[in-house]
Coordinates of C-alpha atoms in Angstrom, one line a residue:
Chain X
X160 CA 5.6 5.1 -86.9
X161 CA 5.3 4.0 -90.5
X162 CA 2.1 1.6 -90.7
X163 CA 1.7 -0.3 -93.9
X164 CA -1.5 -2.7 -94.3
X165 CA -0.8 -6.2 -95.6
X166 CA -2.4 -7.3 -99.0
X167 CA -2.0 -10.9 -98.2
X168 CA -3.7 -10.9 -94.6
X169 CA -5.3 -7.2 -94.3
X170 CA -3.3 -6.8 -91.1
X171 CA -2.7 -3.0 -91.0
X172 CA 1.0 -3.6 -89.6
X173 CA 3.7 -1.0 -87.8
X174 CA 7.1 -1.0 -88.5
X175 CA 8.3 -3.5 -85.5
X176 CA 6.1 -6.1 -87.3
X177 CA 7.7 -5.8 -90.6
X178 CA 11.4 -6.0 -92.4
X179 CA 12.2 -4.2 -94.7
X180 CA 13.3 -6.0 -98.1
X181 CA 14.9 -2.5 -100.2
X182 CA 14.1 -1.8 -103.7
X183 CA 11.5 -3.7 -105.5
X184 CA 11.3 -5.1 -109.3
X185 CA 15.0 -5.5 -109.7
X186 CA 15.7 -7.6 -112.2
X187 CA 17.6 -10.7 -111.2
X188 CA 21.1 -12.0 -112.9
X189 CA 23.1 -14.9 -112.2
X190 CA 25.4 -17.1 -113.3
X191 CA 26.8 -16.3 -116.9
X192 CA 25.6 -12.9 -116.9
X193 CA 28.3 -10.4 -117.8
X194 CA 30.2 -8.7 -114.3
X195 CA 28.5 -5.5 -115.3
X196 CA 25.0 -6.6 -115.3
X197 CA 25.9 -8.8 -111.9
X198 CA 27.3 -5.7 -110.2
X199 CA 24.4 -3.6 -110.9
X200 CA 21.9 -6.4 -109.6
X201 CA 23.4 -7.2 -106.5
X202 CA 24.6 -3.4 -105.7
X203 CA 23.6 -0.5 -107.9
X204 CA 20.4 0.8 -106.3
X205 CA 18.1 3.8 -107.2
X206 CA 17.9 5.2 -104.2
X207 CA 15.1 7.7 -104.7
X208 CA 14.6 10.5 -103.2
X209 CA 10.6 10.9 -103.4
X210 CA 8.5 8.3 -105.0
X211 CA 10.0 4.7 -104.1
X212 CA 8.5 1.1 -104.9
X213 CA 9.9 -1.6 -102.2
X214 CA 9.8 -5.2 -100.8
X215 CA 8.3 -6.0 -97.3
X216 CA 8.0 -8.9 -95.4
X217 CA 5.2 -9.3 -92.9
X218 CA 8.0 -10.9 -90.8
X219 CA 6.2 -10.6 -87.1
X220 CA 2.6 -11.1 -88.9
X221 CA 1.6 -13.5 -91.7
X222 CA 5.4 -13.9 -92.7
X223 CA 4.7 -13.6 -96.4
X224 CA 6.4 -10.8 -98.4
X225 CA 4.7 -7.9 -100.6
X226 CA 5.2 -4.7 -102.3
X227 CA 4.9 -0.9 -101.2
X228 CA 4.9 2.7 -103.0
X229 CA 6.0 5.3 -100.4
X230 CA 7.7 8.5 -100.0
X231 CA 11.0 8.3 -99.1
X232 CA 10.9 12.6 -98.3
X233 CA 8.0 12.4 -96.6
X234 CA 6.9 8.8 -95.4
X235 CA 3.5 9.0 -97.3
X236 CA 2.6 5.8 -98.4
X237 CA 0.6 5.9 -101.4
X238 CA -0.5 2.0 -101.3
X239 CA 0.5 -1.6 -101.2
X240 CA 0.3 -5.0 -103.7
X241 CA 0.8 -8.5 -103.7
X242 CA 4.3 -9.6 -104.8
X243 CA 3.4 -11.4 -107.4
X244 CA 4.2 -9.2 -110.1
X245 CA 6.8 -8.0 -111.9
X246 CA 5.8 -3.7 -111.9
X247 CA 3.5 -1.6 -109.8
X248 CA -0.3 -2.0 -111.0
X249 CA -0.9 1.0 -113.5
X250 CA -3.9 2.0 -111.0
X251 CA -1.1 2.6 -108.1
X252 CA 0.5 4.2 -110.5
X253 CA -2.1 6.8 -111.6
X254 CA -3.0 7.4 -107.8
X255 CA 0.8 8.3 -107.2
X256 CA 0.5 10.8 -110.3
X257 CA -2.7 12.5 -109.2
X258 CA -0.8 13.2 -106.1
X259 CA 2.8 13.8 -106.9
X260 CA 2.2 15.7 -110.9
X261 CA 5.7 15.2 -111.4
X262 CA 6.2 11.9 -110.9
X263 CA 7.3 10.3 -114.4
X264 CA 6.0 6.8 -113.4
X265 CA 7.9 3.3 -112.7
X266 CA 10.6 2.6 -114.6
X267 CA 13.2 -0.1 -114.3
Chain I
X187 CA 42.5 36.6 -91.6
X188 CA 43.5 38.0 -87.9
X189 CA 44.7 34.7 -85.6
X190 CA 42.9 33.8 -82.5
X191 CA 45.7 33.8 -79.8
X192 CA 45.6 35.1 -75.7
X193 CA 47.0 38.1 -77.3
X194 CA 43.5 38.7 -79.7
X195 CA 41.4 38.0 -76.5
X196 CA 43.0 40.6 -74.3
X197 CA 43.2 43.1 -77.1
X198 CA 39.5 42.6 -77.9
X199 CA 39.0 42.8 -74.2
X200 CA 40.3 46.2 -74.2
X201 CA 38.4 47.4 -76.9
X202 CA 34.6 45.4 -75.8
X203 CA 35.4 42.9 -78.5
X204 CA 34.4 45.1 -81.5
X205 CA 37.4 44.1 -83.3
X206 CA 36.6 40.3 -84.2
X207 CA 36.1 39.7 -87.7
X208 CA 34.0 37.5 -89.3
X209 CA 34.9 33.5 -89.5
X210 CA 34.4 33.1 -93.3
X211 CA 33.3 35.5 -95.9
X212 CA 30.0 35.1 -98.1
X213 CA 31.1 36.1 -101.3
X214 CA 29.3 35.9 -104.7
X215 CA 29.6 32.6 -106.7
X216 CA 31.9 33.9 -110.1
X217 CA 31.2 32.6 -112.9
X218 CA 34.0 29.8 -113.2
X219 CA 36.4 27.7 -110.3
X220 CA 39.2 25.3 -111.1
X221 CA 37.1 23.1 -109.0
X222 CA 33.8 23.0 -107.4
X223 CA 33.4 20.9 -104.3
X224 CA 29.5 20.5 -103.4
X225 CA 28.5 19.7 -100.2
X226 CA 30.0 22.4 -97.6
X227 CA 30.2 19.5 -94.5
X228 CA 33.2 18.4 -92.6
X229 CA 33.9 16.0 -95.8
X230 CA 33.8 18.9 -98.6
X231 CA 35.4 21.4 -96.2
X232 CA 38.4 19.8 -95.5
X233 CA 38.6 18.0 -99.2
X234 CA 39.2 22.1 -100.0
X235 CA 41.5 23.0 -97.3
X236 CA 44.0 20.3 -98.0
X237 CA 43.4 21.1 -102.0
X238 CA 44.3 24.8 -100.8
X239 CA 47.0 23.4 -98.5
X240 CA 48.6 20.4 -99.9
X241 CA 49.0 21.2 -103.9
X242 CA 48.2 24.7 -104.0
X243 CA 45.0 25.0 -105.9
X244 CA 43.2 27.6 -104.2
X245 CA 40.4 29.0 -106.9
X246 CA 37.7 26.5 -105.0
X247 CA 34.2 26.8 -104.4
X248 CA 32.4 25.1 -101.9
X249 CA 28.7 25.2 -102.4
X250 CA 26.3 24.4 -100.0
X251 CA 22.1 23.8 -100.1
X252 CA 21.8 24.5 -96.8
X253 CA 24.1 25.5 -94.3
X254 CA 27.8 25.1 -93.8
X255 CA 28.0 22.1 -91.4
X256 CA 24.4 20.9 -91.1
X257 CA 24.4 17.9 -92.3
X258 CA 25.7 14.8 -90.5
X259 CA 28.7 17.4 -89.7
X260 CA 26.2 18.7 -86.7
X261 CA 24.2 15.8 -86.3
X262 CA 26.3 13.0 -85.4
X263 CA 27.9 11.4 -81.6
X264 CA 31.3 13.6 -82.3
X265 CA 33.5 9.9 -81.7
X266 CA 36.9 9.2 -82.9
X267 CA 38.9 6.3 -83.3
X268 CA 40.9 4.1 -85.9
X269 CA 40.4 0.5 -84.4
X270 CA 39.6 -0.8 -87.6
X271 CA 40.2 -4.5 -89.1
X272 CA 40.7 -4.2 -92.3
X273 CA 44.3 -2.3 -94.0
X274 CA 42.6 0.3 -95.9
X275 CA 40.0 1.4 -92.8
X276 CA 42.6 1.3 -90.7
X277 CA 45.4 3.8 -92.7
X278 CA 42.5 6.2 -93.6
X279 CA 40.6 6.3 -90.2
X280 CA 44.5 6.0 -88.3
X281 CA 45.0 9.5 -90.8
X282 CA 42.2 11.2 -89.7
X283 CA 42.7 10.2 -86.1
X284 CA 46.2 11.4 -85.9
X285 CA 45.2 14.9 -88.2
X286 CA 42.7 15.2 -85.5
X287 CA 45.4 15.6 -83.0
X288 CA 47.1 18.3 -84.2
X289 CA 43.9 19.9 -86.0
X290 CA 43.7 22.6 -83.7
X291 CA 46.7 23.9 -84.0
X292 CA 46.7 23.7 -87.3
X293 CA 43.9 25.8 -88.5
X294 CA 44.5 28.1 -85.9
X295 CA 41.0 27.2 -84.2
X296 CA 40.3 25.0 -81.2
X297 CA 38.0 21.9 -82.3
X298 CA 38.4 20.5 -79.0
X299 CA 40.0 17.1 -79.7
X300 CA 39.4 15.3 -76.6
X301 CA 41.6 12.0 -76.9
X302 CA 40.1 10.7 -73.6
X303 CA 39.6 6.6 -74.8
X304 CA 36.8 4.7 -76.5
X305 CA 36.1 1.3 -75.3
X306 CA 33.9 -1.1 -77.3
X307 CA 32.5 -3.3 -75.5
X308 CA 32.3 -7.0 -75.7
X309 CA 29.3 -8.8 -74.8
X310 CA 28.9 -12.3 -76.3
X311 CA 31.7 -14.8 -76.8
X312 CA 31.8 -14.0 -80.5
X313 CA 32.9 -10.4 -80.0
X314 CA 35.2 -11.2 -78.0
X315 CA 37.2 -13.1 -80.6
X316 CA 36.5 -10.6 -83.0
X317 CA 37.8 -8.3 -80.6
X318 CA 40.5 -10.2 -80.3
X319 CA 41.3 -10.4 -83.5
X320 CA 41.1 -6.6 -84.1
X321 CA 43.4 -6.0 -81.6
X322 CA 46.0 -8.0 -83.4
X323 CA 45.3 -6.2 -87.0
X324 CA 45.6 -3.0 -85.2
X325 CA 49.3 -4.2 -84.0
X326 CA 49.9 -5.2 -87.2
X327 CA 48.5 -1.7 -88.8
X328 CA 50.5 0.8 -86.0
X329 CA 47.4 1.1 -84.4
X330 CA 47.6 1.3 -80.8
X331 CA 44.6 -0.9 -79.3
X332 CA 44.3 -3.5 -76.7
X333 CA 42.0 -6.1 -75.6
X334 CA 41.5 -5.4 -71.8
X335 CA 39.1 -7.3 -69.1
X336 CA 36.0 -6.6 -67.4
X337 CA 37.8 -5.2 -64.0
X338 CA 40.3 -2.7 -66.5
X339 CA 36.5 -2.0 -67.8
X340 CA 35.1 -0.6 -64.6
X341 CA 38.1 0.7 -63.5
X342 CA 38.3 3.0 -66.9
X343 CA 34.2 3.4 -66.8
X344 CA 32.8 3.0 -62.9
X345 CA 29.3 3.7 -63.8
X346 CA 29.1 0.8 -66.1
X347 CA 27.4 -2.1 -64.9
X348 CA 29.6 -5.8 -65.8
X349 CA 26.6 -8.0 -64.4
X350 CA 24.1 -6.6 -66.9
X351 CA 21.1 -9.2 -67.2
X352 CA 21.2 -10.0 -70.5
X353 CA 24.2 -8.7 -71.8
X354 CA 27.3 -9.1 -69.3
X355 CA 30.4 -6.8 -70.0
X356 CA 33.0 -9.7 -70.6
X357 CA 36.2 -7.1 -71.6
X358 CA 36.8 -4.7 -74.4
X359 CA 38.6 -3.3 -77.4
X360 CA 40.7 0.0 -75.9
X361 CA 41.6 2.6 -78.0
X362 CA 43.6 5.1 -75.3
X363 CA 44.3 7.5 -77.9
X364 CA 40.5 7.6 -79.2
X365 CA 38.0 10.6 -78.7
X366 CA 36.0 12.8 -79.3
X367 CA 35.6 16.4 -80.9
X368 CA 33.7 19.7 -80.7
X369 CA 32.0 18.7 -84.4
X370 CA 30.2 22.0 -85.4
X371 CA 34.4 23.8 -84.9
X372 CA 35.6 20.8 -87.2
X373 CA 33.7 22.9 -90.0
X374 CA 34.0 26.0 -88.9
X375 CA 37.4 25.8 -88.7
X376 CA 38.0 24.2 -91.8
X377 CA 35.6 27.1 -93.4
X378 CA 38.0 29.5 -91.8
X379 CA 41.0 28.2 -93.2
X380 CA 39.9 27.7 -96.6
X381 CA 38.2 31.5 -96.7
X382 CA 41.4 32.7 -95.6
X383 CA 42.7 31.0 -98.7
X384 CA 40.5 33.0 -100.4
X385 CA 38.2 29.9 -101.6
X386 CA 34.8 30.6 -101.9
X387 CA 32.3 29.2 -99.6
X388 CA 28.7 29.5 -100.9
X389 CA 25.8 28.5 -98.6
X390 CA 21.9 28.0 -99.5
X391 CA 22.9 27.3 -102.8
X392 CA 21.5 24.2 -104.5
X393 CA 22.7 22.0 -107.1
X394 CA 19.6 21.3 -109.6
X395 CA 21.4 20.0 -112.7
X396 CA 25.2 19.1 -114.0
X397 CA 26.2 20.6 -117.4
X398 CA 28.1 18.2 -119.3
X399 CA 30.3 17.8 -123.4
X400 CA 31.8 14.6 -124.0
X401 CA 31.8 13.0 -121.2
X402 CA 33.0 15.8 -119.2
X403 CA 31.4 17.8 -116.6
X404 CA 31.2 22.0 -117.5
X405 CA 29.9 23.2 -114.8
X406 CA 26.9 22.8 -112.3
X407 CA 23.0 24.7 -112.1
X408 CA 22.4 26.1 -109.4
X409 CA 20.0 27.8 -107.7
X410 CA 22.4 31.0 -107.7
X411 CA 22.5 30.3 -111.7
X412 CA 25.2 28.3 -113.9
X413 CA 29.0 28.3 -112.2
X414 CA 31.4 26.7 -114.6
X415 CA 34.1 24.4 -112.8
X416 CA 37.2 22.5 -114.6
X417 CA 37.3 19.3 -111.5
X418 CA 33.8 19.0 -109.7
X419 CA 34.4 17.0 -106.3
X420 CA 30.8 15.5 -105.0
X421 CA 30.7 15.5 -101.2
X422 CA 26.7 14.6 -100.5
X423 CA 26.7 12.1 -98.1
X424 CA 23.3 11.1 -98.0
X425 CA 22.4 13.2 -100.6
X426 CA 25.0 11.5 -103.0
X427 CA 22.3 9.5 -105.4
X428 CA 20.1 12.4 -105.7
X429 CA 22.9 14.5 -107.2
X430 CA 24.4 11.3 -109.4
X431 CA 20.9 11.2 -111.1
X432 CA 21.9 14.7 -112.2
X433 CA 24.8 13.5 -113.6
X434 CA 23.5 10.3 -115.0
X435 CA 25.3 7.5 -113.0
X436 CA 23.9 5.5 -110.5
X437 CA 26.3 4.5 -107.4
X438 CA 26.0 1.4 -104.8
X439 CA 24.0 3.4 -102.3
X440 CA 21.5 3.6 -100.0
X441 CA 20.3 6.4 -97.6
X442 CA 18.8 6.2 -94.5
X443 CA 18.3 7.7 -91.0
X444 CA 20.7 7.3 -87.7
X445 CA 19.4 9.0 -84.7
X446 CA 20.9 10.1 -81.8
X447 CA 20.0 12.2 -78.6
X448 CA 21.2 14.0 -75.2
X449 CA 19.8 14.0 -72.1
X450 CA 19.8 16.6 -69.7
X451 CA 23.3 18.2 -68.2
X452 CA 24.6 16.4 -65.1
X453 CA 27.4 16.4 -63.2
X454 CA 31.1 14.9 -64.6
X455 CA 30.0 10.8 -64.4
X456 CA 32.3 9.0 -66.9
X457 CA 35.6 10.4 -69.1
X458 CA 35.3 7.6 -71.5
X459 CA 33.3 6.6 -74.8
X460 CA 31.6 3.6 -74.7
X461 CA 30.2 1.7 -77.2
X462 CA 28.5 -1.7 -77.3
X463 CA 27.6 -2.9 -80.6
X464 CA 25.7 -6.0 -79.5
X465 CA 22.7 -3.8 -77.8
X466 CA 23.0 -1.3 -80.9
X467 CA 24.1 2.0 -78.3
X468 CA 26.7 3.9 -77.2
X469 CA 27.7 6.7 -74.9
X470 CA 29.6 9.4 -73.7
X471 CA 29.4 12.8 -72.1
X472 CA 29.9 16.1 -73.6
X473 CA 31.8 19.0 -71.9
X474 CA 28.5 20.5 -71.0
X475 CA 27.4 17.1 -68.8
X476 CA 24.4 15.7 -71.4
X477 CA 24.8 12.2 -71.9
X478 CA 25.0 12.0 -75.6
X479 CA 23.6 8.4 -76.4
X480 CA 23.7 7.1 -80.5
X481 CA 21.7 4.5 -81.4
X482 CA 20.5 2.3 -84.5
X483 CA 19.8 3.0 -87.9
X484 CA 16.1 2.4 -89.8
X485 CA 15.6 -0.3 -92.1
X486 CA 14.8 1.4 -94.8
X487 CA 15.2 3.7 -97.3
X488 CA 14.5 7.4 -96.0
X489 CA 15.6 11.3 -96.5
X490 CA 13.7 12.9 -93.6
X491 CA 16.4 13.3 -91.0
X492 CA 14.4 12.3 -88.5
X493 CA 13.7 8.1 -87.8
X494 CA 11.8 5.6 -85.9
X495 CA 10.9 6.5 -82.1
X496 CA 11.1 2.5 -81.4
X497 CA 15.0 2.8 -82.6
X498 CA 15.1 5.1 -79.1
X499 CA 13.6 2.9 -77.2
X500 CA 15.9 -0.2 -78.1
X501 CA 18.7 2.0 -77.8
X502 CA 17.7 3.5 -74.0
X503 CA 16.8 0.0 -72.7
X504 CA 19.8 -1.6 -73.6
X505 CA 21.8 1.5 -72.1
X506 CA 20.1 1.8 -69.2
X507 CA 21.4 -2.4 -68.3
X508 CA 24.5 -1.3 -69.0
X509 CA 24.5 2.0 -67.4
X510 CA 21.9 1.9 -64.6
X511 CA 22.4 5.5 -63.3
X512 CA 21.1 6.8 -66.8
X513 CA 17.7 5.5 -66.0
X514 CA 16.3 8.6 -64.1
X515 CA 17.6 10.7 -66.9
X516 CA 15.6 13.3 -69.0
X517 CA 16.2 13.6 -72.3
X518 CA 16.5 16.7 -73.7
X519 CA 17.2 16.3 -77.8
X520 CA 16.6 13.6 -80.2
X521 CA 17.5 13.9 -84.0
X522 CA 18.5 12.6 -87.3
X523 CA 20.7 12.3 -90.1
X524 CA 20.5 10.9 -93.8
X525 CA 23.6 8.5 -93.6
X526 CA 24.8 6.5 -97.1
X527 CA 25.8 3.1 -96.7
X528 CA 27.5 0.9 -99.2
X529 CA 27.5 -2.3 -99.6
X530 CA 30.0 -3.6 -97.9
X531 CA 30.1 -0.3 -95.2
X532 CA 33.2 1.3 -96.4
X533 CA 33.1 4.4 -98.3
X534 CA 33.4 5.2 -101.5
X535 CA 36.6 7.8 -103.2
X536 CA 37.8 8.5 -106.8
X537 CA 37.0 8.6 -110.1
X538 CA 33.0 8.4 -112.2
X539 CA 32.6 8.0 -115.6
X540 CA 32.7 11.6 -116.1
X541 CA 36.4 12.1 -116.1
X542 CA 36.6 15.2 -114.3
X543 CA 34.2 14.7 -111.5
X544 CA 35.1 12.9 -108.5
X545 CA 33.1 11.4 -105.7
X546 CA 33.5 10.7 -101.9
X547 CA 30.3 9.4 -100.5
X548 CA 29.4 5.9 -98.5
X549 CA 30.8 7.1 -94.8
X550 CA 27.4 5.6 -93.6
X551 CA 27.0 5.7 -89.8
X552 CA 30.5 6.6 -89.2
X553 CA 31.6 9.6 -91.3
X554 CA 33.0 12.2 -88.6
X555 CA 36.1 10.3 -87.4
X556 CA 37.1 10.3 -91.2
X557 CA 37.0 14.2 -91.9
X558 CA 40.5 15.1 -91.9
X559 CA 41.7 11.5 -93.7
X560 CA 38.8 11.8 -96.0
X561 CA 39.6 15.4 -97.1
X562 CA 43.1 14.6 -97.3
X563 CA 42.9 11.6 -99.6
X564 CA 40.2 12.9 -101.6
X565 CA 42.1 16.2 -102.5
X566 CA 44.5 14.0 -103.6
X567 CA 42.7 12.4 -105.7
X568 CA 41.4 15.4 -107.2
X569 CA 44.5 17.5 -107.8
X570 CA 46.6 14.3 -109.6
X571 CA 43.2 13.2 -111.0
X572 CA 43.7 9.6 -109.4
X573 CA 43.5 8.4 -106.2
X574 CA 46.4 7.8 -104.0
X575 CA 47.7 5.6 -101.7
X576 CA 44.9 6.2 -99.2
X577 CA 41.4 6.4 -101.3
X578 CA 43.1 3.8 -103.9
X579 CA 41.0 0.5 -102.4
X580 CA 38.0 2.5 -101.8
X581 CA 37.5 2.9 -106.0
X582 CA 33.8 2.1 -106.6
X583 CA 35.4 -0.6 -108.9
X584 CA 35.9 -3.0 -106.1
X585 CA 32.0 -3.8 -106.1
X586 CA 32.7 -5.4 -109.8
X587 CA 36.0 -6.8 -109.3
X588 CA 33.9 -8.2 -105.9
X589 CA 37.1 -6.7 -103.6
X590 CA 35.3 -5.7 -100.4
X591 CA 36.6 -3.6 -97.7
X592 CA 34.4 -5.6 -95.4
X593 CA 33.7 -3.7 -92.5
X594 CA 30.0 -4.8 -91.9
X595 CA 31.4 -7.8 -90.1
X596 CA 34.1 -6.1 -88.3
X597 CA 32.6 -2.9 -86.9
X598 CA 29.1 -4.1 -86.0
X599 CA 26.5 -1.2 -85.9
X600 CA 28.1 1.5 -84.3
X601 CA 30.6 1.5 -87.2

């Protein structure tokens, strides 16, 4: 059962209590943006297999949404942050290096 | 390659059976293929026979990371059927359905095609509209389906409970000439055809990089060293964005993990597939008496082949309203898959920006009952080097152009 802990109530919550939002950090285009940059927004998607940053949603808990770094090949999760923010915090970031050398950091 | 007949078996009887030869061969990889198919699954196996079969282009590798057939090939609820609502699901699944029927004798191997009915069941008001309304595309499309009531329901299924607490059975969409098939043959058999083409089938051999001039792909790394190709043909599954990276294009996918399990053997109980899409489960039985249940798909992203244990358990409950006798069962398997959904659910055939590589990927939850259409359109698309009449709307263009083959709506879960 993948358990993530929620920065915005400290609720360390299983997967029943939580939705899953997909990738995190995409970068949002609307309305007068060209078809291309439209088409990757709404369905081009990284997919990664390995290190992956995604939205949550508390959904069954506090109800408010948030961020998480996990492993896609082996369900570690390496942390959480609030969702206020456009890129993981570079101390996530250094944590998920330490652990995985190969990992070549966030990029959009 | 030496056919199976009645003949072979009572000549290898006569002789202990030390005459059979092997399936496929293992060869070497050489050094260059007119085209390299990777991913040696149902999908990539057939895309190869019916390159071999239909336009002649037999110098074909298929190379594998693991081995042949298991993937989704051996890991998924072995159903059949074409009861599709939109024109381009139906023609392609209604291929593969009717290739299926015939596959046996075909490649000279018996895949078991069991063409014994899938129901899906309708269990809210809504679905029986959209039921409805299915049936009448299907008339449209040649496809032979009905919309039949709860007492044709228990007549066709007598285990199946129509008073269900929460989820009545109110009727269902019939498919009489729906199935299933021995999956792991489906491979093997293709395997065997295409080795007796003399194509090169080439297992526990991964694909770590894709060499590339102007635009065009040269050939593929591997972990058996460089094999140069003229056509490459990517057939992944959920494996498809990991080996796009590679290449250095990015496609409208996700992967993650379906789950299904058997229970213990019992006795001959139902001749049927049922599937109920409201409850997120479905059943059947296979020839050797488990109950082979599929269920749901995790929310999120995930390359583990194995999946959430409360997926089971909202699977089994809602079974075991429907089919109370199933209650007292053990069960004896439970396992995963990587699937790759799209979008809009429907899968994705043709062209990349690298002009000689093709890609067939995006069968999500539902890939199996495809193999034979799949292979058949995708070859085509590889051998004229653009897609024909079949894989034509499933370009990956259509997410741009915003032309959906919507079948999230029309096929549920259990798609």
């Amino acid at each position: 059962m993948l358990i993530l802990t929620c920065p915005n109530c400290g609720v360390a919550a299983d997967e029943t209590e939580l939705g899953s939002g997909g990738e995190a950090h995409l970068t949002r285009f609307g309305a007068g943006s060209s078809d291309a940059d439209f088409e990757n927004y709404l369905f081009m998607r990284k997919n990664a297999r390995g290190v992956h940053f995604e939205r949550w949603r508390h959904s069954y808990g506090c109800g408010k949404w948030f961020h998480a770094a996990r492993c896609t090949t082996t369900l570690e999760v390496f942390g959480t942050y609030p969702a206020q923010t456009t890129e993981p915090p570079a101390e996530l970031i250094e944590k998920i290096k330490q652990k995985r050398p190969d990992f070549e950091g966030f990029s959009k | 390659m030496r056919r199976y007949s009645a003949f072979a078996i009572a000549r290898e009887a006569a002789r202990y059976h030390t005459g059979w030869e092997r399936a496929w061969a293992s060869p070497e990889p050489k050094s260059e293929y007119d085209v390299i198919i990777v991913g040696a699954g149902g999908h990539g196996l057939a895309t190869a026979y019916y390159l071999g079969k239909n336009f002649g282009i037999t110098n074909v590798a298929i190379i594998e990371k693991g081995w042949l057939g298991g993937g989704n090939t051996g890991r998924n609820t072995t159903i059949i059927r074409s009861n599709y609502l939109q024109d381009p699901s139906a023609a392609i699944y209604e291929k593969a359905r009717s290739l299926y029927e015939t596959m046996s004798q075909d490649l000279n191997y018996n895949v078991m095609f069991s063409p014994r009915g899938v129901m899906m069941l309708a269990q809210t008001e809504h679905e029986i509209r959209g039921y409805q309304r299915t049936a009448h595309a299907n008339a449209l499309q040649g496809v032979a389906t009905e919309f039949i009531g709860p007492e044709k329901v228990k007549e066709l299924c007598p285990i199946i409970e129509l008073k269900g607490p929460r989820f009545p059975v109110l009727g269902a969409l019939w498919q009489p000439r729906a199935g299933t098939a021995r999956h792991d043959a489906v491979a093997w058999g293709y395997a065997r055809a295409c080795s007796d083409m003399g194509m090169h089938i080439i297992q526990k051999c991964e694909v770590t990089g894709v060499h590339q001039d102007n635009g065009k792909v040269t050939g593929v790394e591997t972990t058996k060293g460089r094999i140069g190709c003229k056509k490459l043909g990517m057939v992944v599954a959920g494996n498809a964005s990991a080996l796009t990276d590679m290449a250095g294009f990015r496609i409208p996918l996700e992967s993650v993990a379906l789950q299904a399990l058997v229970s213990e053997p019992i006795k001959p109980c139902m001749d049927v597939v049922v599937m109920a899409n409201t409850v997120h489960g479905y059943l059947s039985q296979s020839d050797k008496g488990e109950m082979v249940i599929g269920g749901g798909t995790d929310g999120f992203n995930n390359y583990t082949q194995r999946g959430s244990f409360h997926h089971i358990e909202e699977t089994v409950r809602a079974l075991v309203e429907t089919f109370p006798m199933i209650s007292r069962l053990k069960m004896l398997r439970q396992w995963g898959g990587i699937v790759d959904v799209t979008g809009d659910r429907s899968p994705i055939i043709g062209k990349t920006p690298l002009g000689n590589t093709f890609i067939n990927c995006g069968w999500g939850t539902g890939g199996f009952k495809a193999i034979p259409g799949s292979g058949w359109a995708f070859a085509e698309t590889i051998a004229k080097g653009e897609p024909g009449e079949l894989a034509a709307p499933f370009g990956m263009d259509r997410f741009i152009e915003g032309r959906f083959i919507d079948e999230s709506v029309a096929a549920g879960v259990a798609h």
